[in-house]
Amino acid sequence: MRRPLHEQLYEQMRDRIRSGEWPEGERVPSEHSLIAEFGTSRGPIRQALATLRAEGAVDGGRGAPPRVRRLVPTQSFQSFVSFTDWARSIGRRPGQRVIEAARRPASETVADDLGVEPGAAIVEIVRLRLLDDEPAMLERSAFPFAVGKLLLAADLDTGSIYQTMQEHGCAPVRARHVFDAVPADDLDAAALAVPVSTPLLRVRRTAWAEDGSLVEVADDRYLPTMASFAVENTSDVRSALTRETGER
């Protein structure tokens, strides 16, 4: 099925921003020149520009000519992928630096999240995640000890946590994500090189393996200048109508 024209135009324009063909701070070509270049009408061009404006890739509007802004990578949660795979899928170079990896007794909060007894052995790992060598996110993860002990033996500065888990048959295949915003605490600020209380985008993740066992709980805190989130939804009108008809 052919995609709508405005979506195709949006992707081409976004690629020009990402590649630097449209440099940051420069004016976007005029609507007239874009219409002539793409051989289309004004409507799809305006829709494509509106999408870029909505995600912060261009600014302007209400008579002001749009200018290119830095394109913030968007992470989709339509499917469950690791930070490493997501970074590579958008043409960025992923990296990480372990800040802490330790076995310790589970606090009451972590024990409740992991479904273990308070004081039970768990493994907690804190990593700084990078995009093209720039700080992007601070990741705090906790694992049941049976899973975490496998990670303590791995090289987490160069390797992938999920790849290591996959090699041992306990990789997560399903996750629940909760989104909110939090102020940077002392650890966030030091790792991400921002002032304390800087607003961060937080994703709290609970992940399960194929056998249904809970294998990770995590608190990921992103710099808003380095990532944004996209969740695509559809309305199941047909099912809703079927249910309504059945009730009648």
XYZ file of N, CA and C in Angstrom:
744
model
N 0.851 -1.197 0.000
C 0.000 0.000 0.000
C 0.881 1.240 0.000
N 0.607 2.144 -0.956
C 1.448 3.322 -1.108
C 1.205 4.299 0.035
N 2.282 4.832 0.586
C 2.171 5.758 1.705
C 1.699 7.114 1.208
N 0.977 7.881 2.052
C 0.527 9.221 1.660
C 1.702 10.092 1.242
N 1.454 10.976 0.292
C 2.519 11.805 -0.260
C 3.168 12.673 0.798
N 2.369 13.233 1.713
C 2.964 14.129 2.704
C 3.931 13.383 3.616
N 3.688 12.077 3.872
C 4.621 11.290 4.672
C 5.925 11.055 3.913
N 5.827 10.802 2.628
C 7.033 10.617 1.818
C 7.853 11.902 1.767
N 7.177 13.032 1.633
C 7.876 14.320 1.601
C 8.532 14.617 2.950
N 7.811 14.324 4.027
C 8.363 14.528 5.370
C 9.656 13.736 5.550
N 9.666 12.482 5.128
C 10.858 11.648 5.294
C 12.029 12.186 4.480
N 11.765 12.676 3.269
C 12.844 13.234 2.453
C 13.397 14.512 3.086
N 12.500 15.351 3.600
C 12.959 16.580 4.257
C 13.731 16.271 5.535
N 13.222 15.300 6.303
C 13.916 14.918 7.531
C 15.308 14.390 7.219
N 15.446 13.602 6.161
C 16.751 13.074 5.767
C 17.706 14.198 5.381
N 17.194 15.255 4.781
C 18.049 16.383 4.418
C 18.564 17.114 5.660
N 17.703 17.200 6.684
C 18.142 17.820 7.935
C 19.177 16.945 8.619
N 18.893 15.642 8.660
C 19.795 14.708 9.345
C 21.169 14.667 8.682
N 21.188 14.733 7.353
C 22.462 14.643 6.630
C 23.229 15.955 6.634
N 22.565 17.060 7.017
C 23.219 18.362 6.983
C 23.032 19.089 5.674
N 22.292 18.493 4.731
C 22.025 19.174 3.463
C 21.240 20.462 3.721
N 20.342 20.384 4.708
C 19.684 21.586 5.218
C 20.334 21.885 6.568
N 21.294 22.802 6.647
C 22.054 23.022 7.883
C 21.210 23.654 8.981
N 21.594 23.368 10.212
C 20.929 23.951 11.368
C 21.040 25.465 11.322
N 19.933 26.140 11.577
C 19.909 27.594 11.585
C 19.566 28.232 10.255
N 19.638 27.466 9.176
C 19.327 28.005 7.842
C 17.828 27.946 7.583
N 17.368 28.817 6.696
C 15.960 28.794 6.318
C 15.644 27.556 5.474
N 14.461 27.003 5.722
C 13.968 25.929 4.867
C 13.616 26.545 3.512
N 13.870 25.839 2.409
C 13.473 26.387 1.101
C 11.997 26.800 1.097
N 11.683 27.789 0.330
C 10.322 28.318 0.300
C 9.330 27.266 -0.193
N 8.066 27.447 0.175
C 7.029 26.530 -0.295
C 6.997 26.492 -1.822
N 7.159 27.658 -2.437
C 7.117 27.718 -3.907
C 8.217 26.845 -4.517
N 9.443 26.926 -3.943
C 10.534 26.126 -4.508
C 10.343 24.643 -4.219
N 9.775 24.304 -3.053
C 9.524 22.891 -2.734
C 8.429 22.316 -3.626
N 7.416 23.122 -3.903
C 6.347 22.683 -4.816
C 6.932 22.393 -6.188
N 7.803 23.288 -6.646
C 8.409 23.104 -7.960
C 9.332 21.888 -7.974
N 10.118 21.704 -6.902
C 11.066 20.590 -6.856
C 10.359 19.242 -6.809
N 9.342 19.129 -5.954
C 8.683 17.837 -5.774
C 7.511 17.623 -6.715
N 7.134 18.657 -7.459
C 6.062 18.498 -8.431
C 4.730 18.162 -7.790
N 4.417 18.845 -6.721
C 3.183 18.567 -6.007
C 2.473 19.866 -5.681
N 1.362 19.763 -4.981
C 0.597 20.941 -4.596
C 1.052 21.461 -3.236
N 0.468 22.577 -2.812
C 0.858 23.216 -1.565
C 0.473 22.369 -0.342
N -0.654 21.647 -0.400
C -1.160 20.900 0.749
C -0.173 19.891 1.328
N 0.335 18.931 0.514
C 1.285 17.950 1.052
C 2.567 18.586 1.579
N 3.033 19.662 0.933
C 4.236 20.354 1.407
C 3.988 20.923 2.801
N 2.848 21.572 2.988
C 2.531 22.161 4.289
C 2.343 21.086 5.357
N 1.747 19.946 4.986
C 1.579 18.859 5.946
C 2.939 18.308 6.385
N 3.847 18.141 5.431
C 5.187 17.633 5.756
C 5.919 18.605 6.665
N 5.835 19.906 6.369
C 6.499 20.911 7.202
C 5.867 20.966 8.592
N 4.550 20.780 8.656
C 3.873 20.786 9.959
C 4.363 19.630 10.822
N 4.594 18.468 10.215
C 5.103 17.326 10.965
C 6.514 17.609 11.483
N 7.350 18.204 10.642
C 8.701 18.576 11.078
C 8.647 19.599 12.208
N 7.700 20.525 12.106
C 7.568 21.547 13.153
C 7.100 20.914 14.460
N 6.180 19.943 14.357
C 5.645 19.303 15.555
C 6.717 18.536 16.313
N 7.690 17.969 15.611
C 8.740 17.212 16.299
C 9.965 18.070 16.583
N 9.867 19.370 16.294
C 10.934 20.287 16.663
C 12.085 20.356 15.690
N 11.927 19.774 14.498
C 13.017 19.797 13.525
C 13.117 21.136 12.810
N 12.009 21.870 12.732
C 12.019 23.235 12.190
C 11.181 24.093 13.117
N 11.433 25.396 13.099
C 10.603 26.318 13.856
C 10.014 27.336 12.905
N 9.414 28.370 13.444
C 8.757 29.348 12.599
C 7.267 29.071 12.506
N 6.584 29.805 11.668
C 5.148 29.679 11.517
C 4.484 31.028 11.721
N 3.204 31.123 11.360
C 2.443 32.367 11.462
C 3.170 33.505 10.737
N 3.606 33.227 9.543
C 4.253 34.248 8.735
C 5.759 34.257 8.821
N 6.323 33.663 9.888
C 7.784 33.618 10.012
C 8.322 32.451 9.177
N 9.346 32.679 8.367
C 9.886 31.585 7.556
C 10.498 30.504 8.429
N 10.205 29.237 8.162
C 10.755 28.158 8.995
C 12.263 28.049 8.852
N 12.914 27.768 9.982
C 14.356 27.538 10.001
C 14.638 26.156 10.571
N 15.736 25.600 10.132
C 16.123 24.254 10.559
C 16.651 24.294 11.984
N 16.166 23.373 12.803
C 16.695 23.189 14.146
C 17.412 21.850 14.187
N 18.115 21.608 15.268
C 18.777 20.318 15.427
C 17.723 19.223 15.498
N 17.902 18.175 14.713
C 16.941 17.084 14.676
C 17.187 16.148 15.853
N 16.206 16.064 16.745
C 16.310 15.188 17.905
C 15.854 13.788 17.496
N 16.673 12.760 17.708
C 16.272 11.407 17.329
C 14.996 10.985 18.041
N 14.096 10.353 17.302
C 12.833 9.891 17.865
C 12.880 8.388 18.047
N 12.547 7.951 19.261
C 12.516 6.523 19.554
C 11.074 6.054 19.573
N 10.762 5.105 18.692
C 9.411 4.554 18.635
C 9.272 3.409 19.630
N 8.109 3.337 20.263
C 7.835 2.240 21.186
C 6.782 1.299 20.612
N 6.662 1.337 19.269
C 5.730 0.432 18.611
C 6.219 -1.012 18.736
N 7.524 -1.195 18.741
C 8.112 -2.510 18.976
C 9.221 -2.353 20.018
N 9.586 -3.459 20.647
C 10.553 -3.427 21.746
C 11.951 -3.673 21.201
N 12.787 -2.636 21.209
C 14.167 -2.765 20.739
C 15.089 -2.168 21.781
N 16.325 -2.599 21.783
C 17.312 -2.077 22.725
C 17.780 -0.691 22.284
N 18.401 0.034 23.206
C 18.985 1.332 22.890
C 19.999 1.196 21.758
N 20.818 0.149 21.819
C 21.850 -0.075 20.798
C 21.225 -0.249 19.425
N 20.206 -1.106 19.324
C 19.560 -1.348 18.030
C 18.852 -0.098 17.529
N 18.219 0.639 18.453
C 17.544 1.873 18.044
C 18.546 2.873 17.490
N 19.657 3.067 18.177
C 20.663 4.027 17.715
C 21.169 3.660 16.321
N 21.462 2.402 16.125
C 21.950 1.966 14.809
C 20.895 2.131 13.730
N 19.625 1.949 14.098
C 18.555 2.045 13.095
C 18.378 3.468 12.585
N 18.810 4.469 13.360
C 18.685 5.859 12.924
C 20.027 6.415 12.453
N 20.980 5.525 12.247
C 22.273 5.939 11.706
C 23.194 6.605 12.705
N 22.965 6.362 14.015
C 23.837 6.936 15.037
C 24.717 5.848 15.631
N 25.821 6.253 16.238
C 26.761 5.305 16.832
C 26.482 5.181 18.328
N 26.018 4.009 18.779
C 25.727 3.846 20.203
C 26.999 3.639 21.012
N 26.956 4.013 22.252
C 28.069 3.766 23.158
C 27.560 3.725 24.579
N 28.400 3.304 25.487
C 28.020 3.234 26.895
C 29.245 3.272 27.780
N 29.011 3.684 29.001
C 30.061 3.662 30.009
C 29.439 3.239 31.334
N 29.971 2.175 31.900
C 29.432 1.667 33.158
C 29.856 2.581 34.300
N 28.894 3.046 35.056
C 29.167 3.853 36.238
C 29.203 2.978 37.481
N 28.325 1.986 37.509
C 28.294 1.067 38.643
C 27.672 -0.246 38.209
N 28.217 -1.350 38.697
C 27.635 -2.684 38.503
C 27.915 -3.460 39.775
N 26.869 -3.797 40.522
C 27.099 -4.385 41.835
C 25.977 -5.320 42.244
N 26.365 -6.323 43.024
C 25.385 -7.178 43.707
C 25.082 -6.533 45.056
N 23.792 -6.480 45.409
C 23.416 -5.907 46.698
C 22.053 -6.449 47.124
N 21.698 -6.290 48.400
C 20.367 -6.697 48.852
C 19.303 -5.768 48.263
N 18.185 -6.330 47.875
C 17.114 -5.533 47.278
C 16.444 -4.651 48.319
N 16.305 -3.381 47.997
C 15.516 -2.496 48.849
C 14.044 -2.892 48.724
N 13.225 -2.358 49.612
C 11.806 -2.703 49.560
C 11.192 -2.302 48.225
N 11.566 -1.132 47.714
C 11.005 -0.654 46.446
C 11.419 -1.551 45.293
N 12.716 -1.839 45.187
C 13.207 -2.682 44.093
C 12.678 -4.105 44.234
N 12.615 -4.598 45.460
C 12.083 -5.942 45.678
C 10.652 -6.041 45.192
N 9.861 -5.025 45.478
C 8.469 -5.013 45.024
C 8.394 -4.973 43.507
N 9.271 -4.158 42.885
C 9.272 -4.056 41.418
C 9.671 -5.376 40.764
N 10.659 -6.065 41.348
C 11.172 -7.303 40.759
C 10.402 -8.549 41.207
N 9.557 -8.379 42.203
C 8.809 -9.535 42.696
C 9.664 -10.489 43.500
N 10.635 -9.939 44.264
C 11.475 -10.771 45.129
C 11.312 -10.287 46.569
N 11.870 -11.031 47.501
C 11.790 -10.647 48.905
C 12.765 -9.505 49.195
N 12.356 -8.548 50.046
C 13.303 -7.512 50.465
C 14.558 -8.143 51.063
N 15.711 -7.653 50.658
C 16.974 -8.206 51.124
C 17.525 -9.308 50.261
N 16.713 -9.817 49.305
C 17.213 -10.846 48.395
C 18.313 -10.259 47.506
N 19.242 -11.112 47.095
C 20.338 -10.645 46.241
C 19.813 -10.248 44.862
N 20.218 -9.075 44.412
C 19.908 -8.599 43.068
C 21.179 -7.977 42.496
N 21.128 -7.618 41.232
C 22.231 -6.896 40.600
C 21.688 -5.586 40.053
N 22.364 -4.499 40.381
C 21.997 -3.186 39.859
C 23.135 -2.661 38.992
N 22.772 -2.126 37.841
C 23.759 -1.609 36.890
C 23.334 -0.204 36.477
N 24.273 0.730 36.556
C 24.045 2.103 36.108
C 25.004 2.373 34.953
N 24.434 2.781 33.824
C 25.275 3.061 32.645
C 24.897 4.393 32.026
N 25.893 5.097 31.554
C 25.686 6.279 30.728
C 25.609 5.813 29.283
N 24.527 6.152 28.580
C 24.377 5.768 27.186
C 24.701 6.965 26.299
N 25.392 6.694 25.210
C 25.910 7.731 24.326
C 25.357 7.583 22.917
N 25.213 8.719 22.240
C 24.926 8.763 20.809
C 26.047 9.547 20.145
N 26.811 8.888 19.284
C 27.958 9.538 18.632
C 28.865 10.199 19.670
N 29.124 9.466 20.755
C 30.026 9.873 21.835
C 29.482 11.015 22.695
N 28.234 11.429 22.500
C 27.631 12.471 23.326
C 26.683 11.842 24.340
N 26.704 12.309 25.603
C 25.761 11.778 26.600
C 24.322 11.952 26.147
N 23.534 10.899 26.247
C 22.140 10.946 25.826
C 21.183 10.497 26.914
N 21.592 9.499 27.732
C 20.665 8.911 28.687
C 21.426 8.223 29.812
N 20.880 8.324 31.013
C 21.430 7.578 32.140
C 20.466 6.447 32.450
N 20.992 5.239 32.462
C 20.189 4.019 32.597
C 20.467 3.359 33.937
N 19.418 3.210 34.738
C 19.512 2.480 35.999
C 18.693 1.206 35.852
N 19.329 0.053 35.927
C 18.626 -1.215 35.750
C 18.860 -2.124 36.947
N 17.836 -2.895 37.273
C 17.939 -3.883 38.346
C 17.480 -5.232 37.797
N 18.195 -6.292 38.194
C 17.939 -7.629 37.680
C 17.859 -8.639 38.825
N 16.999 -9.647 38.706
C 17.090 -10.761 39.654
C 18.496 -11.342 39.607
N 18.984 -11.875 40.708
C 20.380 -12.291 40.763
C 20.704 -13.361 39.725
N 19.779 -14.269 39.447
C 20.039 -15.323 38.467
C 20.377 -14.746 37.099
N 19.776 -13.600 36.770
C 20.076 -12.915 35.502
C 21.281 -11.998 35.674
N 21.284 -11.221 36.736
C 22.335 -10.227 36.930
C 23.725 -10.799 37.042
N 23.860 -11.986 37.621
C 25.205 -12.559 37.770
C 25.840 -12.843 36.411
N 25.025 -13.090 35.399
C 25.548 -13.296 34.047
C 26.132 -11.995 33.496
N 25.531 -10.885 33.891
C 25.968 -9.582 33.386
C 27.223 -9.092 34.093
N 27.381 -9.439 35.357
C 28.573 -9.023 36.090
C 29.838 -9.624 35.480
N 29.695 -10.754 34.803
C 30.854 -11.403 34.192
C 31.117 -10.899 32.770
N 30.255 -10.015 32.248
C 30.386 -9.535 30.868
C 31.081 -8.179 30.829
N 31.613 -7.842 29.669
C 32.231 -6.533 29.449
C 31.136 -5.574 29.010
N 30.564 -4.847 29.959
C 29.418 -4.006 29.653
C 29.804 -2.639 29.100
N 31.103 -2.316 29.096
C 31.534 -1.064 28.484
C 31.551 -1.168 26.962
N 31.712 -2.367 26.448
C 31.758 -2.542 24.994
C 30.652 -3.457 24.488
N 30.074 -4.273 25.364
C 29.064 -5.221 24.934
C 27.660 -4.752 25.249
N 26.689 -5.523 24.791
C 25.278 -5.220 24.977
C 24.702 -6.093 26.088
N 23.983 -5.481 27.018
C 23.328 -6.245 28.071
C 22.335 -7.230 27.468
N 21.503 -6.745 26.547
C 20.479 -7.623 25.980
C 21.097 -8.728 25.130
N 22.222 -8.441 24.474
C 22.898 -9.487 23.704
C 23.417 -10.568 24.640
N 23.986 -10.149 25.756
C 24.454 -11.124 26.747
C 23.298 -11.957 27.279
N 22.175 -11.306 27.559
C 20.996 -12.028 28.038
C 20.476 -12.995 26.980
N 20.527 -12.559 25.734
C 20.066 -13.439 24.650
C 20.943 -14.680 24.543
N 22.233 -14.502 24.712
C 23.153 -15.642 24.630
C 22.873 -16.675 25.721
N 22.260 -16.232 26.818
C 21.959 -17.142 27.926
C 20.472 -17.498 27.992
N 19.725 -17.130 26.935
C 18.328 -17.534 26.850
C 17.375 -16.809 27.767
N 17.737 -15.584 28.212
C 16.850 -14.856 29.117
C 16.623 -13.414 28.652
N 16.745 -13.179 27.356
C 16.553 -11.826 26.829
C 15.087 -11.418 26.937
N 14.819 -10.153 27.228
C 13.428 -9.698 27.287
C 12.798 -9.671 25.896
N 11.549 -10.061 25.839
C 10.807 -10.046 24.574
C 9.552 -9.192 24.672
N 9.234 -8.753 25.876
C 8.047 -7.923 26.101
C 8.349 -6.945 27.222
N 7.838 -5.733 27.080
C 8.106 -4.722 28.108
C 6.932 -3.767 28.248
N 6.818 -3.219 29.430
C 5.843 -2.165 29.711
C 6.623 -0.902 30.015
N 6.242 0.218 29.361
C 6.954 1.476 29.532
C 6.012 2.534 30.106
N 6.506 3.276 31.060
C 5.767 4.393 31.646
C 6.611 5.650 31.450
N 6.008 6.699 30.895
C 6.732 7.917 30.559
C 6.359 9.047 31.517
N 7.356 9.815 31.919
C 7.102 11.041 32.654
C 8.335 11.933 32.555
N 8.326 13.029 33.297
C 9.469 13.949 33.315
C 9.921 14.115 34.758
N 11.230 14.190 34.958
C 11.787 14.337 36.305
C 12.936 15.340 36.268
N 13.215 15.995 37.392
C 14.393 16.869 37.459
C 15.651 16.032 37.682
N 16.736 16.439 37.079
C 18.000 15.716 37.238
C 18.463 15.764 38.689
N 18.807 14.586 39.227
C 19.405 14.559 40.561
C 20.924 14.692 40.429
N 21.637 14.532 41.528
C 23.085 14.734 41.504
C 23.780 13.763 40.547
N 23.357 12.491 40.564
C 23.981 11.506 39.688
C 23.675 11.796 38.228
N 22.415 12.122 37.914
C 22.042 12.486 36.544
C 22.879 13.665 36.059
N 22.956 14.688 36.892
C 23.644 15.917 36.500
C 25.116 15.665 36.215
N 25.767 14.864 37.077
C 27.189 14.590 36.874
C 27.421 13.770 35.612
N 26.593 12.766 35.382
C 26.796 11.880 34.228
C 26.442 12.559 32.916
N 25.355 13.333 32.908
C 24.869 13.945 31.669
C 25.423 15.347 31.441
N 26.218 15.838 32.395
C 26.862 17.153 32.279
C 25.841 18.273 32.128
N 24.834 18.246 33.027
C 23.821 19.299 33.060
C 23.656 19.756 34.507
N 23.060 20.919 34.733
C 22.818 21.373 36.114
C 21.796 20.480 36.817
N 21.916 20.389 38.120
C 20.907 19.703 38.919
C 19.552 20.363 38.665
N 18.509 19.538 38.605
C 17.115 19.957 38.370
C 16.787 20.207 36.909
N 17.738 19.973 35.998
C 17.422 20.059 34.579
C 16.321 19.046 34.249
N 15.271 19.448 33.520
C 14.209 18.504 33.178
C 14.732 17.376 32.274
N 14.393 16.149 32.627
C 14.773 14.980 31.845
C 13.524 14.187 31.489
N 13.577 13.508 30.353
C 12.506 12.596 29.961
C 12.804 11.227 30.562
N 11.860 10.680 31.318
C 12.094 9.395 31.973
C 11.199 8.310 31.382
N 11.813 7.146 31.163
C 11.069 5.948 30.770
C 11.332 4.884 31.821
N 10.285 4.465 32.518
C 10.413 3.355 33.464
C 9.949 2.085 32.767
N 10.810 1.097 32.777
C 10.595 -0.113 31.983
C 10.547 -1.345 32.876
N 9.575 -2.206 32.607
C 9.515 -3.527 33.215
C 9.525 -4.526 32.071
N 10.449 -5.497 32.108
C 10.642 -6.390 30.967
C 10.554 -7.848 31.383
N 9.973 -8.644 30.485
C 9.775 -10.075 30.730
C 10.426 -10.899 29.629
N 10.923 -12.068 30.003
C 11.505 -13.010 29.041
C 10.387 -13.818 28.386
N 10.781 -14.650 27.429
C 9.800 -15.425 26.673
C 9.010 -16.378 27.556
N 9.617 -16.876 28.627
C 8.912 -17.797 29.518
C 8.012 -17.084 30.524
N 7.927 -15.756 30.412
C 7.064 -14.983 31.285
C 7.722 -14.487 32.551
N 8.977 -14.844 32.782
C 9.661 -14.398 33.990
C 10.088 -12.940 33.854
N 9.984 -12.204 34.958
C 10.394 -10.807 34.994
C 11.914 -10.764 35.093
N 12.557 -10.084 34.146
C 14.022 -10.125 34.090
C 14.691 -8.769 34.284
N 13.921 -7.679 34.252
C 14.550 -6.363 34.412
C 13.513 -5.320 34.803
N 13.907 -4.420 35.673
C 13.191 -3.161 35.852
C 14.223 -2.058 35.665
N 13.822 -0.982 35.011
C 14.800 0.053 34.671
C 14.189 1.436 34.771
N 15.055 2.407 34.966
C 14.705 3.825 35.019
C 15.689 4.522 34.090
N 15.229 4.887 32.890
C 16.076 5.520 31.876
C 15.743 7.006 31.814
N 16.754 7.856 31.942
C 16.541 9.299 31.937
C 17.294 9.942 30.779
N 16.514 10.471 29.830
C 17.053 11.018 28.587
C 17.157 12.541 28.636
N 18.189 13.073 27.991
C 18.241 14.501 27.714
C 17.226 14.809 26.613
N 16.323 15.778 26.812
C 15.335 16.087 25.772
C 15.959 16.548 24.465
N 17.187 17.066 24.533
C 17.868 17.503 23.319
C 18.457 16.336 22.533
N 18.437 15.132 23.128
C 19.051 13.977 22.477
C 18.048 12.904 22.072
N 16.824 12.983 22.546
C 15.846 11.960 22.189
C 14.440 12.461 22.440
N 13.521 11.989 21.624
C 12.101 12.190 21.859
C 11.420 10.849 21.621
N 10.169 10.738 22.027
C 9.477 9.456 21.963
C 8.266 9.552 21.045
N 7.994 8.458 20.336
C 6.831 8.394 19.464
C 6.079 7.104 19.739
N 4.786 7.239 19.990
C 3.919 6.085 20.173
C 2.787 6.201 19.162
N 2.711 5.268 18.243
C 1.705 5.319 17.190
C 0.513 4.471 17.577
N -0.700 5.047 17.454
C -1.923 4.357 17.818
C -2.884 4.311 16.641
N -3.736 3.321 16.642
C -4.830 3.255 15.684
C -6.114 2.985 16.447
N -7.209 3.445 15.882
C -8.512 3.199 16.488
C -9.129 1.973 15.847
N -9.478 0.996 16.667
C -10.059 -0.240 16.151
C -11.556 -0.022 15.959
N -11.880 0.776 14.925
C -13.273 1.149 14.695
C -14.113 -0.067 14.363
N -13.544 -0.970 13.559
C -14.302 -2.140 13.143
C -14.700 -2.995 14.339
N -13.734 -3.220 15.257
C -14.043 -4.029 16.428
C -15.058 -3.325 17.317
N -14.915 -1.993 17.424
C -15.853 -1.240 18.250
C -17.256 -1.332 17.691
N -17.370 -1.226 16.352
C -18.685 -1.325 15.732
C -19.270 -2.712 15.903
N -18.416 -3.719 15.803
C -18.874 -5.107 15.984
C -19.413 -5.309 17.403
N -18.684 -4.780 18.384
C -19.134 -4.919 19.759
C -20.457 -4.195 19.973
N -20.547 -2.976 19.361
C -21.773 -2.192 19.523
C -22.952 -2.913 18.892
N -22.730 -3.470 17.693
C -23.796 -4.191 17.008
C -24.226 -5.412 17.803
N -23.252 -6.112 18.365
C -23.543 -7.294 19.149
C -24.360 -6.979 20.383
N -24.048 -5.834 20.995
C -24.782 -5.453 22.199
C -26.235 -5.126 21.875
N -26.412 -4.620 20.677
C -27.777 -4.292 20.290
C -28.536 -5.535 19.824
